[in-house]
Coordinates of C-alpha atoms in Angstrom, one line a residue:
X1 CA 6.3 -3.1 -34.7
X2 CA 2.6 -2.8 -34.7
X3 CA 0.6 -3.9 -31.7
X4 CA -2.1 -6.3 -32.8
X5 CA -5.6 -6.4 -31.2
X6 CA -4.7 -9.8 -29.7
X7 CA -1.6 -8.3 -28.0
X8 CA -3.6 -5.3 -26.6
X9 CA -6.4 -7.3 -25.0
X10 CA -7.2 -11.0 -24.2
X11 CA -9.3 -13.1 -26.6
X12 CA -13.0 -13.4 -25.9
X13 CA -15.8 -15.4 -27.3
X14 CA -17.1 -13.4 -30.2
X15 CA -19.2 -10.9 -28.1
X16 CA -21.7 -8.6 -29.9
X17 CA -20.3 -5.3 -31.0
X18 CA -20.6 -2.2 -28.8
X19 CA -23.1 0.5 -29.8
X20 CA -21.8 3.2 -32.2
X21 CA -22.0 5.8 -29.4
X22 CA -19.3 4.1 -27.4
X23 CA -16.0 6.0 -27.8
X24 CA -13.2 4.0 -29.4
X25 CA -9.9 5.9 -29.1
X26 CA -6.9 4.3 -30.8
X27 CA -4.1 2.8 -28.8
X28 CA -0.9 3.9 -30.3
X29 CA 1.8 1.5 -31.3
X30 CA 5.0 1.3 -29.3
X31 CA 7.2 2.7 -32.1
X32 CA 6.7 5.4 -34.7
X33 CA 4.9 3.1 -37.2
X34 CA 1.2 3.7 -38.0
X35 CA -1.1 2.5 -35.2
X36 CA -3.9 0.1 -35.7
X37 CA -7.2 1.3 -34.5
X38 CA -8.2 -0.8 -31.4
X39 CA -11.3 -0.4 -29.4
X40 CA -11.0 1.6 -26.2
X41 CA -11.4 0.2 -22.7
X42 CA -15.0 1.3 -22.6
X43 CA -15.8 -0.8 -25.7
X44 CA -14.0 -3.8 -24.3
X45 CA -15.8 -3.5 -21.0
X46 CA -19.1 -3.3 -22.8
X47 CA -18.3 -6.4 -24.8
X48 CA -17.3 -8.4 -21.8
X49 CA -20.4 -7.4 -19.9
X50 CA -22.5 -8.6 -22.8
X51 CA -20.6 -11.8 -23.0
X52 CA -21.1 -12.6 -19.3
X53 CA -24.6 -11.1 -19.1
X54 CA -23.2 -8.8 -16.5
X55 CA -24.7 -5.5 -15.5
X56 CA -22.8 -2.5 -16.9
X57 CA -21.8 -0.2 -14.0
X58 CA -22.0 3.5 -14.9
X59 CA -19.2 4.3 -12.4
X60 CA -16.8 1.8 -14.0
X61 CA -17.7 3.1 -17.4
X62 CA -17.0 6.7 -16.3
X63 CA -13.6 5.7 -14.9
X64 CA -12.7 3.8 -18.1
X65 CA -13.7 6.8 -20.2
X66 CA -11.2 8.9 -18.2
X67 CA -8.5 6.3 -18.7
X68 CA -9.2 6.1 -22.4
X69 CA -8.7 9.9 -22.6
X70 CA -5.3 9.6 -20.9
X71 CA -4.3 6.8 -23.2
X72 CA -5.4 8.8 -26.2
X73 CA -3.1 11.6 -25.0
X74 CA -0.2 9.2 -25.0
X75 CA 0.1 8.8 -21.3
X76 CA 1.5 5.7 -19.7
X77 CA 1.9 4.4 -16.1
X78 CA -1.8 5.1 -15.5
X79 CA -3.6 4.0 -12.3
X80 CA -7.0 2.5 -12.8
X81 CA -8.8 3.8 -9.7
X82 CA -12.2 2.2 -9.0
X83 CA -12.3 2.8 -5.2
X84 CA -15.5 1.9 -3.5
X85 CA -15.3 4.7 -1.0
X86 CA -15.3 7.6 -3.5
X87 CA -17.5 10.5 -2.3
X88 CA -17.4 12.6 -5.5
X89 CA -20.0 10.6 -7.4
X90 CA -22.6 7.8 -6.9
X91 CA -20.7 4.6 -6.5
X92 CA -22.0 1.0 -6.9
X93 CA -19.3 -1.1 -5.4
X94 CA -17.4 -3.6 -7.5
X95 CA -18.3 -7.2 -7.0
X96 CA -16.3 -10.3 -7.7
X97 CA -17.8 -10.7 -11.2
X98 CA -17.1 -7.0 -11.9
X99 CA -13.6 -7.6 -10.8
X100 CA -13.2 -10.5 -13.2
X101 CA -14.0 -8.2 -16.1
X102 CA -11.5 -5.6 -14.9
X103 CA -8.8 -8.3 -14.6
X104 CA -9.6 -9.4 -18.2
X105 CA -9.2 -5.8 -19.4
X106 CA -5.8 -5.5 -17.7
X107 CA -4.3 -8.8 -18.8
X108 CA -2.3 -7.4 -21.7
X109 CA -2.8 -3.6 -21.3
X110 CA 0.6 -1.9 -21.6
X111 CA -0.6 1.5 -20.3
X112 CA -1.9 0.8 -16.9
X113 CA 0.5 -0.1 -14.1
X114 CA -1.7 0.5 -11.0
X115 CA -5.1 -0.9 -9.9
X116 CA -6.9 0.5 -6.9
X117 CA -10.1 -1.3 -5.9
X118 CA -10.2 -0.5 -2.2
X119 CA -13.4 -0.8 -0.2
X120 CA -15.4 -2.8 -2.6
X121 CA -17.1 -6.2 -2.4
X122 CA -14.3 -8.4 -3.7
X123 CA -14.0 -11.7 -1.8
X124 CA -11.7 -14.7 -2.0
X125 CA -13.0 -15.5 -5.4
X126 CA -12.0 -12.0 -6.6
X127 CA -8.6 -12.6 -5.0
X128 CA -8.2 -15.7 -7.3
X129 CA -8.9 -13.5 -10.3
X130 CA -6.2 -11.0 -9.1
X131 CA -3.8 -13.9 -8.7
X132 CA -4.5 -15.1 -12.3
X133 CA -4.0 -11.5 -13.5
X134 CA -0.6 -11.3 -11.8
X135 CA 0.3 -14.6 -13.6
X136 CA -0.4 -13.1 -17.0
X137 CA 0.3 -9.3 -16.6
X138 CA 3.9 -8.1 -16.5
X139 CA 3.2 -4.3 -16.4
X140 CA 1.1 -4.0 -13.2
X141 CA 3.3 -2.5 -10.5
X142 CA 0.8 -1.4 -7.8
X143 CA -2.3 -3.3 -6.5
X144 CA -4.5 -1.9 -3.7
X145 CA -7.3 -4.1 -2.3
X146 CA -7.7 -2.5 1.0
X147 CA -11.0 -3.1 2.9
X148 CA -12.4 -5.9 0.8
X149 CA -13.8 -9.2 2.0
X150 CA -10.6 -11.2 1.4
X151 CA -9.9 -13.9 4.0
X152 CA -7.3 -16.6 4.4
X153 CA -8.0 -18.4 1.2
X154 CA -7.6 -15.2 -0.8
X155 CA -4.4 -14.5 1.1
X156 CA -3.1 -17.9 0.0
X157 CA -3.8 -17.1 -3.6
X158 CA -1.7 -13.9 -3.4
X159 CA 1.1 -15.6 -1.5
X160 CA 1.3 -18.4 -4.0
X161 CA 1.3 -16.2 -7.0
X162 CA 3.8 -13.7 -5.6
X163 CA 6.4 -16.4 -5.1
X164 CA 6.8 -16.4 -8.9
X165 CA 5.6 -12.9 -9.9
X166 CA 8.4 -10.7 -11.0
X167 CA 6.7 -7.4 -11.6
X168 CA 4.5 -6.2 -8.7
X169 CA 6.2 -3.7 -6.5
X170 CA 3.5 -2.6 -4.1
X171 CA 0.6 -4.6 -2.6
X172 CA -1.9 -3.3 -0.1
X173 CA -4.1 -6.0 1.6
X174 CA -5.0 -3.8 4.6
X175 CA -8.2 -4.1 6.5
X176 CA -9.1 -7.6 5.2
X177 CA -8.9 -10.7 7.4
X178 CA -5.7 -12.5 6.8
X179 CA -4.3 -13.4 10.2
X180 CA -3.6 -17.0 9.4
X181 CA -2.3 -16.1 5.9
X182 CA 0.8 -14.4 7.5
X183 CA 2.4 -17.9 7.4
X184 CA 1.9 -18.0 3.6
X185 CA 2.9 -14.3 3.1
X186 CA 6.1 -15.1 5.0
X187 CA 6.9 -18.0 2.6
X188 CA 6.2 -15.6 -0.2
X189 CA 8.6 -13.0 1.1
X190 CA 11.4 -15.6 1.2
X191 CA 11.0 -16.2 -2.5
X192 CA 9.8 -12.9 -3.9
X193 CA 12.5 -10.5 -5.3
X194 CA 10.5 -7.5 -6.5
X195 CA 7.9 -6.5 -3.9
X196 CA 9.0 -3.2 -2.3
X197 CA 6.0 -2.2 -0.2
X198 CA 3.6 -4.5 1.7
X199 CA 0.6 -3.3 3.8
X200 CA -1.0 -5.9 6.1
X201 CA -2.7 -3.5 8.6
X202 CA -5.9 -4.5 10.5
X203 CA -5.5 -8.3 10.2
X204 CA -5.5 -9.2 13.9
X205 CA -1.8 -10.3 13.5
X206 CA -0.3 -11.4 16.8
X207 CA 3.3 -12.3 17.7
X208 CA 3.3 -15.6 15.8
X209 CA 2.3 -13.9 12.6
X210 CA 4.9 -11.2 13.2
X211 CA 7.5 -13.9 13.7
X212 CA 6.6 -15.5 10.4
X213 CA 7.1 -12.1 8.6
X214 CA 10.4 -11.5 10.4
X215 CA 11.7 -15.0 9.6
X216 CA 11.2 -14.1 5.9
X217 CA 13.0 -10.8 6.3
X218 CA 16.3 -12.5 7.0
X219 CA 16.2 -13.7 3.4
X220 CA 14.3 -11.0 1.6
X221 CA 16.3 -8.3 0.0
X222 CA 13.7 -6.2 -1.8
X223 CA 11.1 -5.1 0.8
X224 CA 11.6 -1.5 1.9
X225 CA 8.2 -0.6 3.5
X226 CA 6.4 -2.9 5.9
X227 CA 3.0 -1.8 7.3
X228 CA 1.8 -4.0 10.2
X229 CA -0.2 -1.2 11.9
X230 CA -3.5 -1.8 13.8
X231 CA -2.7 -5.4 14.8
X232 CA -2.0 -7.1 18.2
X233 CA 1.8 -7.4 18.2
X234 CA 3.4 -7.1 21.7
X235 CA 6.9 -6.9 23.0
X236 CA 7.6 -10.6 22.0
X237 CA 7.0 -9.7 18.4
X238 CA 9.5 -6.8 18.9
X239 CA 12.2 -9.3 20.0
X240 CA 11.9 -10.9 16.5
X241 CA 11.8 -7.6 14.7
X242 CA 14.7 -6.1 16.6
X243 CA 16.8 -9.2 15.8
X244 CA 16.1 -9.2 12.1
X245 CA 16.9 -5.4 11.9
X246 CA 20.4 -6.2 13.0
X247 CA 21.1 -8.0 9.7
X248 CA 18.4 -6.7 7.3
X249 CA 19.8 -3.9 5.1
X250 CA 16.7 -3.2 3.0
X251 CA 13.9 -2.1 5.2
X252 CA 13.5 1.7 5.3
X253 CA 10.0 2.2 6.7
X254 CA 8.2 0.3 9.4
X255 CA 4.7 1.2 10.6
X256 CA 4.0 -0.4 14.0
X257 CA 1.3 2.1 15.0
X258 CA -1.7 0.9 17.1
X259 CA -0.1 -2.3 18.4
X260 CA 0.9 -3.2 22.0
X261 CA 4.6 -3.1 22.1
X262 CA 4.9 -1.0 25.3
X263 CA 8.2 0.0 27.0
X264 CA 9.9 -3.4 26.6
X265 CA 9.2 -3.5 22.8
X266 CA 10.4 0.1 22.4
X267 CA 13.6 -0.8 24.3
X268 CA 14.3 -3.7 22.1
X269 CA 14.0 -1.5 19.0
X270 CA 16.0 1.3 20.4
X271 CA 18.9 -1.0 21.3
X272 CA 19.1 -2.3 17.7
X273 CA 18.7 1.1 16.2
X274 CA 21.4 2.6 18.4
X275 CA 24.0 -0.1 17.8
X276 CA 23.3 -2.1 14.7
X277 CA 20.8 -1.0 12.1
X278 CA 21.9 1.8 9.7
X279 CA 19.2 1.3 7.1
X280 CA 15.8 2.2 8.7
X281 CA 14.7 5.8 8.0
X282 CA 11.1 5.9 9.3
X283 CA 9.6 4.4 12.4
X284 CA 6.0 4.8 13.5
X285 CA 5.0 3.6 17.0
X286 CA 1.9 5.7 17.4
X287 CA -0.5 4.5 20.1
X288 CA 1.4 1.6 21.5
X289 CA 1.1 2.2 25.3
X290 CA 4.7 3.2 25.5
X291 CA 5.7 5.3 28.5
X292 CA 8.5 7.7 29.2
X293 CA 11.2 5.0 29.6
X294 CA 10.6 3.5 26.1
X295 CA 10.0 6.9 24.4
X296 CA 13.2 8.4 25.8
X297 CA 15.2 5.3 24.7
X298 CA 14.0 5.7 21.2
X299 CA 15.0 9.4 21.3
X300 CA 18.4 8.5 22.5
X301 CA 18.9 6.0 19.7
X302 CA 18.5 8.9 17.2
X303 CA 21.6 10.5 18.7
X304 CA 23.8 7.7 17.6
X305 CA 21.9 6.5 14.6
X306 CA 22.5 8.9 11.7
X307 CA 20.0 7.2 9.3
X308 CA 16.8 7.3 11.2
X309 CA 15.2 10.6 10.2
X310 CA 11.4 10.2 10.9
X311 CA 9.7 9.0 14.1
X312 CA 6.0 9.2 15.0
X313 CA 5.1 8.8 18.7
X314 CA 1.8 10.4 19.4
X315 CA -0.9 8.5 21.3
X316 CA 1.6 7.1 23.9
X317 CA 2.1 8.2 27.5
X318 CA 4.3 11.3 27.7
X319 CA 6.1 12.3 30.9
X320 CA 8.3 15.4 31.3
X321 CA 11.5 13.4 30.4
X322 CA 9.8 12.4 27.1
X323 CA 8.8 16.0 26.3
X324 CA 12.3 17.3 27.1
X325 CA 14.0 14.6 25.0
X326 CA 12.0 15.2 21.8
X327 CA 12.2 18.9 22.3
X328 CA 15.9 18.7 22.4
X329 CA 16.0 16.6 19.3
X330 CA 14.0 19.1 17.4
X331 CA 15.8 22.2 18.7
X332 CA 19.2 20.8 17.9
X333 CA 18.1 19.9 14.4
X334 CA 18.5 16.2 14.7
X335 CA 14.7 15.7 14.3
X336 CA 13.1 18.0 11.7
X337 CA 9.7 19.3 12.6
X338 CA 8.2 17.9 9.4
X339 CA 9.5 14.4 10.2
X340 CA 7.6 13.9 13.4
X341 CA 4.0 14.2 14.7
X342 CA 4.8 16.2 17.9
X343 CA 5.8 19.8 18.5
X344 CA 7.2 21.2 21.8
X345 CA 5.8 24.1 23.7
X346 CA 6.5 25.6 27.1
X347 CA 4.1 26.6 29.9
X348 CA 5.3 27.9 33.3
X349 CA 8.7 26.6 32.6
X350 CA 7.7 23.1 31.7
X351 CA 8.0 21.5 28.3
X352 CA 5.0 19.7 26.7
X353 CA 4.4 18.1 23.4
X354 CA 1.4 18.9 21.1
X355 CA 0.2 16.8 18.2
X356 CA 0.8 18.2 14.8
X357 CA -0.8 16.9 11.6
X358 CA 2.3 15.0 10.3
X359 CA 1.7 11.3 10.0
X360 CA 3.4 8.4 8.2
X361 CA 0.4 8.0 5.8
X362 CA -1.2 10.8 3.9
X363 CA -4.7 10.4 2.5
X364 CA -4.6 6.6 3.0
X365 CA -8.4 6.3 3.4
X366 CA -9.4 9.3 1.2
X367 CA -8.0 11.6 -1.5
X368 CA -8.7 15.2 -2.3
X369 CA -11.5 16.1 -4.7
X370 CA -9.1 17.8 -7.0
X371 CA -5.5 19.0 -7.2
X372 CA -2.5 17.7 -5.4
X373 CA -2.6 16.6 -1.8
X374 CA 0.0 19.1 -0.6
X375 CA -1.8 21.3 1.9
X376 CA 0.3 21.9 5.0
X377 CA -2.6 20.7 7.1
X378 CA -2.6 17.4 5.4
X379 CA -0.9 14.4 6.9
X380 CA 2.8 14.2 5.9
X381 CA 4.0 11.1 4.2
X382 CA 7.4 9.4 3.6
X383 CA 7.6 8.5 -0.1
X384 CA 9.6 5.7 -1.6
X385 CA 10.9 7.2 -4.8
X386 CA 10.9 4.0 -6.7
X387 CA 7.3 3.1 -6.1
X388 CA 5.2 6.2 -6.6
X389 CA 1.9 5.9 -8.4
X390 CA 1.6 8.0 -11.5
X391 CA 1.0 11.6 -10.4
X392 CA 0.6 10.6 -6.8
X393 CA 2.4 9.8 -3.6
X394 CA 2.1 6.4 -2.0
X395 CA -1.5 5.3 -2.4
X396 CA -2.6 8.9 -2.7

């Protein structure tokens, strides 16, 4: 069956034709029949800019040229990466109106399943465009909007749309300002059946917001990776999380780094992990003001829990008992050296722990200039096999 131009891209109001110098690679049909020549993404971007009297951004045009080349080679599952923190070339950050055009381009595009627009100038209005895109697009699997100016209204747009969306698997709203939106995100998680990974780091989330997320996780059966790092969750929030982990059989990765859970919160988690939960594989409690008692309790839970394989603890308060406990786990092979961020060493008969460059997130804020991000000195990362971006790890 041939793919018509109307199927390949949304209708627009008779914009002027692009100049003849604009590349126009063909989009192949889904089957073996002859493909109809359809203008490339560059041409369609040009047309929409003309229609909206919008400035053409050279950086966006360059990215679309690369994607056109990948499509021409027959590739699919492509990520459109228009990150505003790229250091490899001059970048003019994407505004809300630029984002409207990108959303129009992606409405019916069958080749692109990831969109990365982190650290741009997209606001709540841009979030409404993204929500409308999710209403129409059924191929987009990964959306990263980290570090944009999205506040509570924008968070409500996402929460409302994701209650009915059945395709998006991975959403990153980190480093925005969505504290009050955790109520709406909680309602969304009760209804959503396809989201696998959710990042809500740096949102000033406190215990009430954590409780809203945990209440949803009693019902949710799809989420496997929850990132609530860099918030203000204390031991009271850990009471809720420890309780939900007794019955939740889906969550595999939880990032609690840079919160305030302290010893009491660590003890709540360790009790659940030791006696009840057999699903969680990765736990990060980096920089949570946990002292020896709580850290040792977490190490002891690994001796009875056969599933928990990765634990990251640097930035807490180590005593000698902590150092001995994690040294023993590593030396007995229960905790592999690549699955933690500490390494034991001995001085004058005393065991200490040194930090090593293994972390839960690899290249979260930046990516290598070229090649794969696989250097031993790079931060390690736990990967969910079902939600990798094309050619990358999680948000690489």
